[in-house]
Amino acid sequence: AQTVTQSQPEMSVQEAETVTLSCTYDTSESDYYLFWYKQPPSRQMILVIRQEAYKQQNATENRFSVNFQKAAKSFSLKISDSQLGDAAMYFCAYKGMEYGNKLVFGAGTILRVKS
Amino acid sequence: EPEVTQTPSHQVTQMGQEVILRCVPISNHLYFYWYRQILGQKVEFLVSFYNNEISEKSEIFDDQFSVERPDGSNFTLKIRSTKLEDSAMYFCASSDAVAGTDTQYFGPGTRLTVL
């Protein structure tokens, strides 16, 4: 079964600085999708960024970018120029291609942004 | 921008009562999902639904749970006899599998409190 591990329960960053959130996963599949979701205090799940495993190029969405290392099964999220509104729980999630459409989530990382 | 909606935002019920959580997926999406998040824990997959039938379900999704698409827009999750441990945030999500877009978009969630 696929598993997703987020080893940082909590991270802090100073406003305007850069922070990287870690995620590793375990799978036997060669093709899959990876996602980062943001969950603010309202608890809504908001898609931040996604990466297709077959793409070597790292995904980027404005201040958010990923470092996807397929061989190492690593998928970290970098937030540049951190803003107070970035404070939230961040979940890494995996979706395989062979065993259904479900998302498998990591335990999450709480990101605190200091002003 | 199209979005997934859920009602109610908060449901309080007595143990043993039936509850129905409602979702309106994005209109052109074909895959529908329910996830739950017990407070402080990771998001867990419950069930996926496609072409008017369950395509996959987790071990959590036992006989007390059921899903239905009663009309062309709504997607419901019914819990027949609620237990204290059913207290959680329940998220509905949808995706457009036909277009090959495997991103699942989440609704704002329904907080279920079982007393």
PDB file of C-alpha atoms in Angstrom:
ATOM      1  CA  ALA A   1       0.000   0.000   0.000  1.00  0.00           C
ATOM      2  CA  GLN A   2       1.107   3.513  -0.706  1.00  0.00           C
ATOM      3  CA  THR A   3       2.168   5.646   2.219  1.00  0.00           C
ATOM      4  CA  VAL A   4       2.975   9.325   2.543  1.00  0.00           C
ATOM      5  CA  THR A   5       5.231  10.666   5.274  1.00  0.00           C
ATOM      6  CA  GLN A   6       5.601  14.239   6.406  1.00  0.00           C
ATOM      7  CA  SER A   7       8.355  14.273   8.981  1.00  0.00           C
ATOM      8  CA  GLN A   8       7.925  17.875  10.141  1.00  0.00           C
ATOM      9  CA  PRO A   9       4.899  18.261  12.420  1.00  0.00           C
ATOM     10  CA  GLU A  10       5.474  22.001  12.620  1.00  0.00           C
ATOM     11  CA  MET A  11       7.575  24.644  10.856  1.00  0.00           C
ATOM     12  CA  SER A  12       8.042  28.373  11.347  1.00  0.00           C
ATOM     13  CA  VAL A  13       9.147  31.033   8.889  1.00  0.00           C
ATOM     14  CA  GLN A  14       9.656  34.749   9.063  1.00  0.00           C
ATOM     15  CA  GLU A  15       7.472  36.809   6.792  1.00  0.00           C
ATOM     16  CA  ALA A  16       9.108  37.373   3.377  1.00  0.00           C
ATOM     17  CA  GLU A  17      11.490  34.477   3.855  1.00  0.00           C
ATOM     18  CA  THR A  18      11.533  31.041   2.233  1.00  0.00           C
ATOM     19  CA  VAL A  19      10.522  27.759   3.808  1.00  0.00           C
ATOM     20  CA  THR A  20      10.591  24.169   2.566  1.00  0.00           C
ATOM     21  CA  LEU A  21       8.172  21.489   3.691  1.00  0.00           C
ATOM     22  CA  SER A  22       9.237  17.874   3.282  1.00  0.00           C
ATOM     23  CA  CYS A  23       7.299  14.890   2.002  1.00  0.00           C
ATOM     24  CA  THR A  24       8.337  11.375   1.131  1.00  0.00           C
ATOM     25  CA  TYR A  25       6.204   8.577  -0.192  1.00  0.00           C
ATOM     26  CA  ASP A  26       6.391   4.891  -0.847  1.00  0.00           C
ATOM     27  CA  THR A  27       4.952   3.251  -3.933  1.00  0.00           C
ATOM     28  CA  SER A  28       5.626   0.509  -6.432  1.00  0.00           C
ATOM     29  CA  GLU A  29       3.875   2.359  -9.227  1.00  0.00           C
ATOM     30  CA  SER A  30       5.787   4.197 -11.908  1.00  0.00           C
ATOM     31  CA  ASP A  31       3.073   6.665 -12.826  1.00  0.00           C
ATOM     32  CA  TYR A  32       1.199   8.748 -10.284  1.00  0.00           C
ATOM     33  CA  TYR A  33       0.297  12.248  -9.166  1.00  0.00           C
ATOM     34  CA  LEU A  34       1.475  14.195  -6.144  1.00  0.00           C
ATOM     35  CA  PHE A  35      -0.268  17.147  -4.563  1.00  0.00           C
ATOM     36  CA  TRP A  36       0.125  19.730  -1.869  1.00  0.00           C
ATOM     37  CA  TYR A  37      -3.068  20.923  -0.204  1.00  0.00           C
ATOM     38  CA  LYS A  38      -3.361  23.819   2.206  1.00  0.00           C
ATOM     39  CA  GLN A  39      -5.810  23.735   5.105  1.00  0.00           C
ATOM     40  CA  PRO A  40      -6.248  27.113   6.837  1.00  0.00           C
ATOM     41  CA  PRO A  41      -8.071  27.431  10.177  1.00  0.00           C
ATOM     42  CA  SER A  42     -11.375  27.333   8.292  1.00  0.00           C
ATOM     43  CA  ARG A  43     -10.410  23.680   7.560  1.00  0.00           C
ATOM     44  CA  GLN A  44     -11.197  23.926   3.868  1.00  0.00           C
ATOM     45  CA  MET A  45      -8.817  21.905   1.689  1.00  0.00           C
ATOM     46  CA  ILE A  46      -7.252  24.131  -0.955  1.00  0.00           C
ATOM     47  CA  LEU A  47      -5.116  22.776  -3.774  1.00  0.00           C
ATOM     48  CA  VAL A  48      -1.715  24.450  -3.837  1.00  0.00           C
ATOM     49  CA  ILE A  49       0.185  22.580  -6.517  1.00  0.00           C
ATOM     50  CA  ARG A  50       0.334  19.252  -8.309  1.00  0.00           C
ATOM     51  CA  GLN A  51       3.038  17.222 -10.020  1.00  0.00           C
ATOM     52  CA  GLU A  52       2.724  14.427 -12.544  1.00  0.00           C
ATOM     53  CA  ALA A  53       5.365  11.765 -11.969  1.00  0.00           C
ATOM     54  CA  TYR A  54       6.153  11.426 -15.660  1.00  0.00           C
ATOM     55  CA  LYS A  55       7.178  15.075 -15.858  1.00  0.00           C
ATOM     56  CA  GLN A  56      10.769  15.774 -14.956  1.00  0.00           C
ATOM     57  CA  GLN A  57      10.183  19.498 -14.680  1.00  0.00           C
ATOM     58  CA  ASN A  58       9.232  20.678 -11.221  1.00  0.00           C
ATOM     59  CA  ALA A  59       5.820  22.315 -10.942  1.00  0.00           C
ATOM     60  CA  THR A  60       5.579  25.989 -10.031  1.00  0.00           C
ATOM     61  CA  GLU A  61       2.611  28.140  -9.048  1.00  0.00           C
ATOM     62  CA  ASN A  62       3.609  31.722  -8.315  1.00  0.00           C
ATOM     63  CA  ARG A  63       5.433  31.648  -4.951  1.00  0.00           C
ATOM     64  CA  PHE A  64       5.001  27.907  -4.582  1.00  0.00           C
ATOM     65  CA  SER A  65       7.311  25.375  -6.192  1.00  0.00           C
ATOM     66  CA  VAL A  66       8.178  21.750  -5.666  1.00  0.00           C
ATOM     67  CA  ASN A  67      11.368  19.735  -5.684  1.00  0.00           C
ATOM     68  CA  PHE A  68      10.337  16.378  -7.085  1.00  0.00           C
ATOM     69  CA  GLN A  69      12.953  13.655  -6.796  1.00  0.00           C
ATOM     70  CA  LYS A  70      11.364  10.525  -8.253  1.00  0.00           C
ATOM     71  CA  ALA A  71      14.196   8.132  -7.511  1.00  0.00           C
ATOM     72  CA  ALA A  72      14.322   9.277  -3.905  1.00  0.00           C
ATOM     73  CA  LYS A  73      10.484   9.363  -3.708  1.00  0.00           C
ATOM     74  CA  SER A  74      10.670  12.851  -2.334  1.00  0.00           C
ATOM     75  CA  PHE A  75       8.292  15.760  -3.007  1.00  0.00           C
ATOM     76  CA  SER A  76       9.066  18.922  -1.063  1.00  0.00           C
ATOM     77  CA  LEU A  77       7.188  22.219  -1.232  1.00  0.00           C
ATOM     78  CA  LYS A  78       9.047  25.510  -1.261  1.00  0.00           C
ATOM     79  CA  ILE A  79       7.195  28.680  -0.343  1.00  0.00           C
ATOM     80  CA  SER A  80       9.031  31.850  -1.311  1.00  0.00           C
ATOM     81  CA  ASP A  81       8.370  35.327   0.089  1.00  0.00           C
ATOM     82  CA  SER A  82       6.185  33.865   2.827  1.00  0.00           C
ATOM     83  CA  GLN A  83       3.070  35.819   3.736  1.00  0.00           C
ATOM     84  CA  LEU A  84       0.921  35.794   6.850  1.00  0.00           C
ATOM     85  CA  GLY A  85      -1.850  34.213   4.802  1.00  0.00           C
ATOM     86  CA  ASP A  86       0.344  31.191   4.145  1.00  0.00           C
ATOM     87  CA  ALA A  87      -0.055  30.112   7.759  1.00  0.00           C
ATOM     88  CA  ALA A  88      -1.956  26.825   7.622  1.00  0.00           C
ATOM     89  CA  MET A  89      -1.685  23.061   7.788  1.00  0.00           C
ATOM     90  CA  TYR A  90      -0.108  21.667   4.631  1.00  0.00           C
ATOM     91  CA  PHE A  91      -0.849  18.155   3.452  1.00  0.00           C
ATOM     92  CA  CYS A  92       1.115  16.178   0.926  1.00  0.00           C
ATOM     93  CA  ALA A  93      -1.009  13.684  -1.005  1.00  0.00           C
ATOM     94  CA  TYR A  94      -0.433  10.837  -3.452  1.00  0.00           C
ATOM     95  CA  LYS A  95      -2.718   9.471  -6.139  1.00  0.00           C
ATOM     96  CA  GLY A  96      -1.751   6.353  -8.034  1.00  0.00           C
ATOM     97  CA  MET A  97      -2.840   5.305 -11.477  1.00  0.00           C
ATOM     98  CA  GLU A  98      -3.296   1.610 -10.964  1.00  0.00           C
ATOM     99  CA  TYR A  99      -5.246   1.188  -7.750  1.00  0.00           C
ATOM    100  CA  GLY A 100      -8.214   3.528  -7.887  1.00  0.00           C
ATOM    101  CA  ASN A 101      -8.558   7.263  -7.610  1.00  0.00           C
ATOM    102  CA  LYS A 102      -8.218   7.816  -3.905  1.00  0.00           C
ATOM    103  CA  LEU A 103      -5.822  10.324  -2.432  1.00  0.00           C
ATOM    104  CA  VAL A 104      -3.463   9.104   0.277  1.00  0.00           C
ATOM    105  CA  PHE A 105      -2.529  11.914   2.634  1.00  0.00           C
ATOM    106  CA  GLY A 106       0.400  12.547   4.884  1.00  0.00           C
ATOM    107  CA  ALA A 107      -0.087  13.601   8.499  1.00  0.00           C
ATOM    108  CA  GLY A 108       0.410  17.261   7.670  1.00  0.00           C
ATOM    109  CA  THR A 109       2.799  20.048   8.637  1.00  0.00           C
ATOM    110  CA  ILE A 110       1.641  23.125  10.517  1.00  0.00           C
ATOM    111  CA  LEU A 111       3.274  26.227   9.074  1.00  0.00           C
ATOM    112  CA  ARG A 112       3.487  29.315  11.256  1.00  0.00           C
ATOM    113  CA  VAL A 113       4.453  32.654   9.733  1.00  0.00           C
ATOM    114  CA  LYS A 114       5.997  35.264  12.008  1.00  0.00           C
ATOM    115  CA  SER A 115       5.637  38.965  11.331  1.00  0.00           C
TER     116      SER A 115
ATOM    117  CA  GLU B   1     -14.673  29.632 -10.723  1.00  0.00           C
ATOM    118  CA  PRO B   2     -16.703  26.441 -10.196  1.00  0.00           C
ATOM    119  CA  GLU B   3     -16.518  24.980  -6.721  1.00  0.00           C
ATOM    120  CA  VAL B   4     -17.743  22.076  -4.658  1.00  0.00           C
ATOM    121  CA  THR B   5     -20.330  23.026  -2.071  1.00  0.00           C
ATOM    122  CA  GLN B   6     -21.415  21.157   1.040  1.00  0.00           C
ATOM    123  CA  THR B   7     -24.315  21.471   3.444  1.00  0.00           C
ATOM    124  CA  PRO B   8     -24.658  21.833   6.319  1.00  0.00           C
ATOM    125  CA  SER B   9     -21.427  23.390   7.483  1.00  0.00           C
ATOM    126  CA  HIS B  10     -21.951  21.990  10.961  1.00  0.00           C
ATOM    127  CA  GLN B  11     -24.229  19.154  12.057  1.00  0.00           C
ATOM    128  CA  VAL B  12     -24.824  18.164  15.660  1.00  0.00           C
ATOM    129  CA  THR B  13     -26.600  14.875  16.300  1.00  0.00           C
ATOM    130  CA  GLN B  14     -27.269  12.398  19.033  1.00  0.00           C
ATOM    131  CA  MET B  15     -25.562   9.019  19.044  1.00  0.00           C
ATOM    132  CA  GLY B  16     -27.657   6.465  17.181  1.00  0.00           C
ATOM    133  CA  GLN B  17     -29.328   9.011  14.914  1.00  0.00           C
ATOM    134  CA  GLU B  18     -29.093   9.030  11.143  1.00  0.00           C
ATOM    135  CA  VAL B  19     -27.422  11.918   9.369  1.00  0.00           C
ATOM    136  CA  ILE B  20     -27.211  12.862   5.717  1.00  0.00           C
ATOM    137  CA  LEU B  21     -24.400  15.070   4.522  1.00  0.00           C
ATOM    138  CA  ARG B  22     -24.924  16.781   1.219  1.00  0.00           C
ATOM    139  CA  CYS B  23     -22.549  17.824  -1.520  1.00  0.00           C
ATOM    140  CA  VAL B  24     -22.905  19.479  -4.894  1.00  0.00           C
ATOM    141  CA  PRO B  25     -19.867  18.558  -6.995  1.00  0.00           C
ATOM    142  CA  ILE B  26     -18.527  20.682  -9.822  1.00  0.00           C
ATOM    143  CA  SER B  27     -21.076  20.348 -12.598  1.00  0.00           C
ATOM    144  CA  ASN B  28     -19.028  18.631 -15.328  1.00  0.00           C
ATOM    145  CA  HIS B  29     -17.154  16.309 -12.990  1.00  0.00           C
ATOM    146  CA  LEU B  30     -17.789  12.583 -13.076  1.00  0.00           C
ATOM    147  CA  TYR B  31     -15.902  11.198 -10.070  1.00  0.00           C
ATOM    148  CA  PHE B  32     -17.052  11.952  -6.554  1.00  0.00           C
ATOM    149  CA  TYR B  33     -15.408  11.243  -3.230  1.00  0.00           C
ATOM    150  CA  TRP B  34     -15.916  11.419   0.495  1.00  0.00           C
ATOM    151  CA  TYR B  35     -13.062  11.848   2.945  1.00  0.00           C
ATOM    152  CA  ARG B  36     -13.069  12.414   6.650  1.00  0.00           C
ATOM    153  CA  GLN B  37     -10.685  14.071   9.066  1.00  0.00           C
ATOM    154  CA  ILE B  38     -10.920  13.382  12.753  1.00  0.00           C
ATOM    155  CA  LEU B  39      -9.698  16.425  14.670  1.00  0.00           C
ATOM    156  CA  GLY B  40      -5.916  16.531  14.758  1.00  0.00           C
ATOM    157  CA  GLN B  41      -5.510  13.560  12.438  1.00  0.00           C
ATOM    158  CA  LYS B  42      -4.837  13.034   8.767  1.00  0.00           C
ATOM    159  CA  VAL B  43      -7.436  13.101   6.045  1.00  0.00           C
ATOM    160  CA  GLU B  44      -8.742   9.602   5.296  1.00  0.00           C
ATOM    161  CA  PHE B  45     -10.434   8.276   2.174  1.00  0.00           C
ATOM    162  CA  LEU B  46     -13.916   6.845   2.638  1.00  0.00           C
ATOM    163  CA  VAL B  47     -15.400   6.156  -0.783  1.00  0.00           C
ATOM    164  CA  SER B  48     -15.313   7.025  -4.455  1.00  0.00           C
ATOM    165  CA  PHE B  49     -18.299   7.020  -6.775  1.00  0.00           C
ATOM    166  CA  TYR B  50     -18.508   6.893 -10.542  1.00  0.00           C
ATOM    167  CA  ASN B  51     -21.274   6.144 -13.005  1.00  0.00           C
ATOM    168  CA  ASN B  52     -23.832   5.769 -10.216  1.00  0.00           C
ATOM    169  CA  GLU B  53     -21.953   3.161  -8.277  1.00  0.00           C
ATOM    170  CA  ILE B  54     -19.201   2.853  -5.720  1.00  0.00           C
ATOM    171  CA  SER B  55     -15.854   2.396  -7.444  1.00  0.00           C
ATOM    172  CA  GLU B  56     -13.752   2.022  -4.324  1.00  0.00           C
ATOM    173  CA  LYS B  57     -14.247   2.118  -0.570  1.00  0.00           C
ATOM    174  CA  SER B  58     -12.025   1.964   2.458  1.00  0.00           C
ATOM    175  CA  GLU B  59     -12.262  -0.229   5.536  1.00  0.00           C
ATOM    176  CA  ILE B  60     -13.817   2.717   7.359  1.00  0.00           C
ATOM    177  CA  PHE B  61     -16.778   2.675   4.982  1.00  0.00           C
ATOM    178  CA  ASP B  62     -18.733  -0.114   6.630  1.00  0.00           C
ATOM    179  CA  ASP B  63     -22.424  -1.018   6.473  1.00  0.00           C
ATOM    180  CA  GLN B  64     -23.485   2.039   8.436  1.00  0.00           C
ATOM    181  CA  PHE B  65     -22.338   4.283   5.590  1.00  0.00           C
ATOM    182  CA  SER B  66     -23.981   4.711   2.210  1.00  0.00           C
ATOM    183  CA  VAL B  67     -23.678   7.134  -0.678  1.00  0.00           C
ATOM    184  CA  GLU B  68     -26.163   8.214  -3.272  1.00  0.00           C
ATOM    185  CA  ARG B  69     -26.540  10.543  -6.198  1.00  0.00           C
ATOM    186  CA  PRO B  70     -30.264  11.199  -5.922  1.00  0.00           C
ATOM    187  CA  ASP B  71     -30.405  13.617  -8.831  1.00  0.00           C
ATOM    188  CA  GLY B  72     -28.114  15.194 -11.403  1.00  0.00           C
ATOM    189  CA  SER B  73     -26.431  17.545  -8.980  1.00  0.00           C
ATOM    190  CA  ASN B  74     -26.358  16.236  -5.417  1.00  0.00           C
ATOM    191  CA  PHE B  75     -24.099  13.601  -3.885  1.00  0.00           C
ATOM    192  CA  THR B  76     -24.918  12.452  -0.364  1.00  0.00           C
ATOM    193  CA  LEU B  77     -23.265  10.527   2.441  1.00  0.00           C
ATOM    194  CA  LYS B  78     -25.587   8.834   4.913  1.00  0.00           C
ATOM    195  CA  ILE B  79     -24.533   7.515   8.278  1.00  0.00           C
ATOM    196  CA  ARG B  80     -27.334   5.279   9.540  1.00  0.00           C
ATOM    197  CA  SER B  81     -26.618   5.082  13.257  1.00  0.00           C
ATOM    198  CA  THR B  82     -23.993   7.569  14.332  1.00  0.00           C
ATOM    199  CA  LYS B  83     -21.362   6.751  16.902  1.00  0.00           C
ATOM    200  CA  LEU B  84     -19.245   9.073  18.998  1.00  0.00           C
ATOM    201  CA  GLU B  85     -16.212   8.175  16.887  1.00  0.00           C
ATOM    202  CA  ASP B  86     -17.956   9.419  13.749  1.00  0.00           C
ATOM    203  CA  SER B  87     -17.349  12.970  14.964  1.00  0.00           C
ATOM    204  CA  ALA B  88     -15.106  14.448  12.313  1.00  0.00           C
ATOM    205  CA  MET B  89     -14.876  16.824   9.415  1.00  0.00           C
ATOM    206  CA  TYR B  90     -16.316  15.247   6.278  1.00  0.00           C
ATOM    207  CA  PHE B  91     -15.072  16.471   2.929  1.00  0.00           C
ATOM    208  CA  CYS B  92     -16.642  15.917  -0.441  1.00  0.00           C
ATOM    209  CA  ALA B  93     -14.446  16.137  -3.533  1.00  0.00           C
ATOM    210  CA  SER B  94     -14.894  15.770  -7.261  1.00  0.00           C
ATOM    211  CA  SER B  95     -12.677  15.318 -10.295  1.00  0.00           C
ATOM    212  CA  ASP B  96     -13.030  15.351 -14.039  1.00  0.00           C
ATOM    213  CA  ALA B  97     -11.614  11.977 -15.017  1.00  0.00           C
ATOM    214  CA  VAL B  98     -12.738  12.217 -18.618  1.00  0.00           C
ATOM    215  CA  ALA B  99     -10.496  15.164 -19.361  1.00  0.00           C
ATOM    216  CA  GLY B 100      -7.592  13.356 -17.749  1.00  0.00           C
ATOM    217  CA  THR B 101      -7.426  15.898 -14.984  1.00  0.00           C
ATOM    218  CA  ASP B 102      -6.806  13.902 -11.868  1.00  0.00           C
ATOM    219  CA  THR B 103      -6.972  16.783  -9.494  1.00  0.00           C
ATOM    220  CA  GLN B 104      -9.639  16.442  -6.843  1.00  0.00           C
ATOM    221  CA  TYR B 105     -11.304  19.633  -5.746  1.00  0.00           C
ATOM    222  CA  PHE B 106     -12.611  19.717  -2.225  1.00  0.00           C
ATOM    223  CA  GLY B 107     -15.654  21.310  -0.698  1.00  0.00           C
ATOM    224  CA  PRO B 108     -15.476  23.348   2.496  1.00  0.00           C
ATOM    225  CA  GLY B 109     -16.420  20.354   4.631  1.00  0.00           C
ATOM    226  CA  THR B 110     -19.175  19.479   7.098  1.00  0.00           C
ATOM    227  CA  ARG B 111     -18.234  19.309  10.735  1.00  0.00           C
ATOM    228  CA  LEU B 112     -20.173  16.441  12.308  1.00  0.00           C
ATOM    229  CA  THR B 113     -20.464  16.357  16.076  1.00  0.00           C
ATOM    230  CA  VAL B 114     -21.995  13.264  17.658  1.00  0.00           C
ATOM    231  CA  LEU B 115     -23.105  13.682  21.264  1.00  0.00           C
TER     232      LEU B 115
END
